[in-house]
Structure formats: C-alpha cells, structure tokens
mmCIF file with all atom_site columns, C-alpha atoms in Angstrom:
data_model
loop_
_atom_site.group_PDB
_atom_site.id
_atom_site.type_symbol
_atom_site.label_atom_id
_atom_site.label_alt_id
_atom_site.label_comp_id
_atom_site.label_asym_id
_atom_site.label_entity_id
_atom_site.label_seq_id
_atom_site.pdbx_PDB_ins_code
_atom_site.Cartn_x
_atom_site.Cartn_y
_atom_site.Cartn_z
_atom_site.occupancy
_atom_site.B_iso_or_equiv
_atom_site.pdbx_formal_charge
_atom_site.auth_seq_id
_atom_site.auth_comp_id
_atom_site.auth_asym_id
_atom_site.auth_atom_id
_atom_site.pdbx_PDB_model_num
ATOM 1  C CA . UNK A 1 1  ? -0.105 0.097  -0.049  1.00 0.00 ? 28  UNK A CA 1
ATOM 2  C CA . UNK A 1 2  ? 2.801  2.496  0.954   1.00 0.00 ? 29  UNK A CA 1
ATOM 3  C CA . UNK A 1 3  ? 4.565  1.654  -2.315  1.00 0.00 ? 30  UNK A CA 1
ATOM 4  C CA . UNK A 1 4  ? 1.475  2.568  -4.469  1.00 0.00 ? 31  UNK A CA 1
ATOM 5  C CA . UNK A 1 5  ? 1.083  5.779  -2.618  1.00 0.00 ? 32  UNK A CA 1
ATOM 6  C CA . UNK A 1 6  ? 4.825  6.704  -3.213  1.00 0.00 ? 33  UNK A CA 1
ATOM 7  C CA . UNK A 1 7  ? 4.495  5.690  -7.043  1.00 0.00 ? 34  UNK A CA 1
ATOM 8  C CA . UNK A 1 8  ? 1.302  7.626  -7.280  1.00 0.00 ? 35  UNK A CA 1
ATOM 9  C CA . UNK A 1 9  ? 2.765  10.816 -5.527  1.00 0.00 ? 36  UNK A CA 1
ATOM 10 C CA . UNK A 1 10 ? 5.670  10.512 -7.871  1.00 0.00 ? 37  UNK A CA 1
ATOM 11 C CA . UNK A 1 11 ? 3.564  10.597 -10.780 1.00 0.00 ? 38  UNK A CA 1
ATOM 12 C CA . UNK A 1 12 ? 1.326  13.520 -9.676  1.00 0.00 ? 39  UNK A CA 1
ATOM 13 C CA . UNK A 1 13 ? 4.467  15.514 -8.690  1.00 0.00 ? 40  UNK A CA 1
ATOM 14 C CA . UNK A 1 14 ? 6.526  15.004 -11.820 1.00 0.00 ? 41  UNK A CA 1
ATOM 15 C CA . UNK A 1 15 ? 5.522  17.963 -14.266 1.00 0.00 ? 42  UNK A CA 1
ATOM 16 C CA . UNK A 1 16 ? 7.000  18.404 -17.692 1.00 0.00 ? 43  UNK A CA 1
ATOM 17 C CA . UNK A 1 17 ? 9.279  21.045 -18.325 1.00 0.00 ? 44  UNK A CA 1
ATOM 18 C CA . UNK A 1 18 ? 7.658  24.189 -19.661 1.00 0.00 ? 45  UNK A CA 1
ATOM 19 C CA . UNK A 1 19 ? 7.408  24.628 -23.378 1.00 0.00 ? 46  UNK A CA 1
ATOM 20 C CA . UNK A 1 20 ? 9.034  27.781 -24.710 1.00 0.00 ? 47  UNK A CA 1
ATOM 21 C CA . UNK A 1 21 ? 8.225  29.890 -27.720 1.00 0.00 ? 48  UNK A CA 1
ATOM 22 C CA . UNK A 1 22 ? 9.894  32.087 -30.026 1.00 0.00 ? 49  UNK A CA 1
ATOM 23 C CA . UNK A 1 23 ? 9.067  35.703 -30.827 1.00 0.00 ? 50  UNK A CA 1
ATOM 24 C CA . UNK A 1 24 ? 10.269 37.112 -34.209 1.00 0.00 ? 51  UNK A CA 1
ATOM 25 C CA . UNK A 1 25 ? 9.496  39.858 -36.248 1.00 0.00 ? 52  UNK A CA 1
ATOM 26 C CA . UNK A 1 26 ? 10.888 42.783 -38.316 1.00 0.00 ? 53  UNK A CA 1
ATOM 27 C CA . UNK A 1 27 ? 11.361 46.398 -37.622 1.00 0.00 ? 54  UNK A CA 1
ATOM 28 C CA . UNK A 1 28 ? 10.547 48.741 -40.440 1.00 0.00 ? 55  UNK A CA 1
ATOM 29 C CA . UNK A 1 29 ? 10.210 52.390 -41.128 1.00 0.00 ? 56  UNK A CA 1
ATOM 30 C CA . UNK A 1 30 ? 6.536  53.695 -40.485 1.00 0.00 ? 57  UNK A CA 1
ATOM 31 C CA . UNK A 1 31 ? 4.702  53.601 -43.726 1.00 0.00 ? 58  UNK A CA 1
ATOM 32 C CA . UNK A 1 32 ? 7.220  51.804 -45.900 1.00 0.00 ? 59  UNK A CA 1
ATOM 33 C CA . UNK A 1 33 ? 8.900  48.425 -46.079 1.00 0.00 ? 60  UNK A CA 1
ATOM 34 C CA . UNK A 1 34 ? 12.387 49.756 -45.259 1.00 0.00 ? 61  UNK A CA 1
ATOM 35 C CA . UNK A 1 35 ? 14.164 47.719 -42.827 1.00 0.00 ? 62  UNK A CA 1
ATOM 36 C CA . UNK A 1 36 ? 15.869 49.329 -39.941 1.00 0.00 ? 63  UNK A CA 1
ATOM 37 C CA . UNK A 1 37 ? 19.042 47.873 -39.153 1.00 0.00 ? 64  UNK A CA 1
ATOM 38 C CA . UNK A 1 38 ? 20.689 47.491 -36.047 1.00 0.00 ? 65  UNK A CA 1
ATOM 39 C CA . UNK A 1 39 ? 17.917 48.721 -33.900 1.00 0.00 ? 66  UNK A CA 1
ATOM 40 C CA . UNK A 1 40 ? 17.677 47.637 -30.408 1.00 0.00 ? 67  UNK A CA 1
ATOM 41 C CA . UNK A 1 41 ? 14.405 45.933 -29.615 1.00 0.00 ? 68  UNK A CA 1
ATOM 42 C CA . UNK A 1 42 ? 13.328 44.970 -25.866 1.00 0.00 ? 69  UNK A CA 1
ATOM 43 C CA . UNK A 1 43 ? 11.233 42.497 -24.408 1.00 0.00 ? 70  UNK A CA 1
ATOM 44 C CA . UNK A 1 44 ? 9.347  43.909 -21.702 1.00 0.00 ? 71  UNK A CA 1
ATOM 45 C CA . UNK A 1 45 ? 8.922  42.865 -18.817 1.00 0.00 ? 72  UNK A CA 1
ATOM 46 C CA . UNK A 1 46 ? 11.884 41.050 -19.190 1.00 0.00 ? 73  UNK A CA 1
ATOM 47 C CA . UNK A 1 47 ? 15.434 42.577 -19.268 1.00 0.00 ? 74  UNK A CA 1
ATOM 48 C CA . UNK A 1 48 ? 16.094 41.061 -22.740 1.00 0.00 ? 75  UNK A CA 1
ATOM 49 C CA . UNK A 1 49 ? 16.860 42.853 -25.836 1.00 0.00 ? 76  UNK A CA 1
ATOM 50 C CA . UNK A 1 50 ? 18.526 42.317 -29.111 1.00 0.00 ? 77  UNK A CA 1
ATOM 51 C CA . UNK A 1 51 ? 19.431 44.246 -32.152 1.00 0.00 ? 78  UNK A CA 1
ATOM 52 C CA . UNK A 1 52 ? 17.957 44.058 -35.617 1.00 0.00 ? 79  UNK A CA 1
ATOM 53 C CA . UNK A 1 53 ? 20.036 42.447 -38.396 1.00 0.00 ? 80  UNK A CA 1
ATOM 54 C CA . UNK A 1 54 ? 20.747 43.625 -41.938 1.00 0.00 ? 81  UNK A CA 1
ATOM 55 C CA . UNK A 1 55 ? 16.964 42.856 -42.853 1.00 0.00 ? 82  UNK A CA 1
ATOM 56 C CA . UNK A 1 56 ? 15.787 44.558 -39.658 1.00 0.00 ? 83  UNK A CA 1
ATOM 57 C CA . UNK A 1 57 ? 14.655 41.097 -38.398 1.00 0.00 ? 84  UNK A CA 1
ATOM 58 C CA . UNK A 1 58 ? 14.769 40.174 -34.788 1.00 0.00 ? 85  UNK A CA 1
ATOM 59 C CA . UNK A 1 59 ? 14.069 36.950 -32.595 1.00 0.00 ? 86  UNK A CA 1
ATOM 60 C CA . UNK A 1 60 ? 13.526 36.258 -28.909 1.00 0.00 ? 87  UNK A CA 1
ATOM 61 C CA . UNK A 1 61 ? 13.910 32.531 -28.369 1.00 0.00 ? 88  UNK A CA 1
ATOM 62 C CA . UNK A 1 62 ? 13.034 30.736 -25.388 1.00 0.00 ? 89  UNK A CA 1
ATOM 63 C CA . UNK A 1 63 ? 9.714  32.608 -24.266 1.00 0.00 ? 90  UNK A CA 1
ATOM 64 C CA . UNK A 1 64 ? 7.265  31.436 -21.987 1.00 0.00 ? 91  UNK A CA 1
ATOM 65 C CA . UNK A 1 65 ? 3.475  31.692 -22.157 1.00 0.00 ? 92  UNK A CA 1
ATOM 66 C CA . UNK A 1 66 ? 2.662  35.401 -20.894 1.00 0.00 ? 93  UNK A CA 1
ATOM 67 C CA . UNK A 1 67 ? 1.953  38.874 -21.816 1.00 0.00 ? 94  UNK A CA 1
ATOM 68 C CA . UNK A 1 68 ? 4.924  40.917 -23.456 1.00 0.00 ? 95  UNK A CA 1
ATOM 69 C CA . UNK A 1 69 ? 5.501  44.125 -24.794 1.00 0.00 ? 96  UNK A CA 1
ATOM 70 C CA . UNK A 1 70 ? 7.891  44.612 -27.969 1.00 0.00 ? 97  UNK A CA 1
ATOM 71 C CA . UNK A 1 71 ? 9.556  48.175 -27.601 1.00 0.00 ? 98  UNK A CA 1
ATOM 72 C CA . UNK A 1 72 ? 11.572 49.811 -30.055 1.00 0.00 ? 99  UNK A CA 1
ATOM 73 C CA . UNK A 1 73 ? 12.772 53.526 -29.988 1.00 0.00 ? 100 UNK A CA 1
ATOM 74 C CA . UNK A 1 74 ? 13.931 55.017 -33.291 1.00 0.00 ? 101 UNK A CA 1
ATOM 75 C CA . UNK A 1 75 ? 14.760 58.957 -33.582 1.00 0.00 ? 102 UNK A CA 1
ATOM 76 C CA . UNK A 1 76 ? 13.063 59.423 -30.197 1.00 0.00 ? 103 UNK A CA 1
ATOM 77 C CA . UNK A 1 77 ? 9.768  57.882 -31.099 1.00 0.00 ? 104 UNK A CA 1
ATOM 78 C CA . UNK A 1 78 ? 8.958  54.708 -29.102 1.00 0.00 ? 105 UNK A CA 1
ATOM 79 C CA . UNK A 1 79 ? 6.749  52.057 -30.695 1.00 0.00 ? 106 UNK A CA 1
ATOM 80 C CA . UNK A 1 80 ? 5.254  49.462 -28.764 1.00 0.00 ? 107 UNK A CA 1
ATOM 81 C CA . UNK A 1 81 ? 3.701  46.077 -29.732 1.00 0.00 ? 108 UNK A CA 1
ATOM 82 C CA . UNK A 1 82 ? 1.732  43.965 -27.297 1.00 0.00 ? 109 UNK A CA 1
ATOM 83 C CA . UNK A 1 83 ? 2.180  40.324 -27.772 1.00 0.00 ? 110 UNK A CA 1
ATOM 84 C CA . UNK A 1 84 ? 0.330  37.485 -25.931 1.00 0.00 ? 111 UNK A CA 1
ATOM 85 C CA . UNK A 1 85 ? 1.631  33.809 -25.844 1.00 0.00 ? 112 UNK A CA 1
ATOM 86 C CA . UNK A 1 86 ? -1.118 31.551 -24.557 1.00 0.00 ? 113 UNK A CA 1
ATOM 87 C CA . UNK A 1 87 ? 0.523  28.251 -25.100 1.00 0.00 ? 114 UNK A CA 1
ATOM 88 C CA . UNK A 1 88 ? 4.114  27.209 -25.545 1.00 0.00 ? 115 UNK A CA 1
ATOM 89 C CA . UNK A 1 89 ? 5.621  25.802 -28.719 1.00 0.00 ? 116 UNK A CA 1
ATOM 90 C CA . UNK A 1 90 ? 4.456  28.179 -30.948 1.00 0.00 ? 117 UNK A CA 1
ATOM 91 C CA . UNK A 1 91 ? 6.027  31.273 -32.902 1.00 0.00 ? 118 UNK A CA 1
ATOM 92 C CA . UNK A 1 92 ? 4.743  34.786 -32.842 1.00 0.00 ? 119 UNK A CA 1
ATOM 93 C CA . UNK A 1 93 ? 5.464  37.180 -35.534 1.00 0.00 ? 120 UNK A CA 1
ATOM 94 C CA . UNK A 1 94 ? 5.092  40.817 -35.574 1.00 0.00 ? 121 UNK A CA 1
ATOM 95 C CA . UNK A 1 95 ? 6.261  43.611 -38.008 1.00 0.00 ? 122 UNK A CA 1
#
C-alpha cells in the first residue's frame, strides 16, 4: 500500500518542463517596407534586448507563456507592440 502511494505521489509531482516559444519580427520604417538595421528591440517585462539584423529582423527564443510588450525606440519615437503567448511551442511573428 505504501509503495503504491509513493508511486502515485511521484506521478502527480512529476511535471513536464515548460515548453518555450519564439517571438520574431521585423522592424521597418513607418509607412514603408524599409528595414531598420541595428535597432535595439526590447522584450518587456524582461530585461532581454536584441538588435535587428541587416533585414531588420529580430528573434527572442525561449519565451514562456505570458503577456509581453515589444519596444523599439527610433529617432526618439517609442513604438510598442503587445504580444500574448497563450500556449507554448508556437512562433509569434510581428512587423
């Protein structure tokens, strides 16, 4: 009886590691398709930031489910884009 209880508790206590997602996108000049190169992109409320590549693209890998805001500041103008990851293992793409 005790062995069965321990096995049951072990199964109930074991949880799969959280699945992580990727947020990717492209930063372009407003009203155009011109990519903005080497622009810092932040992922709030984390302290993570990356810079855009030669095509204006960026990627945040290993993001858990939750509500985030992508922030870009260019020429003193701050752009914010909310992103919600409802379930893991998906890719959210923004422009």
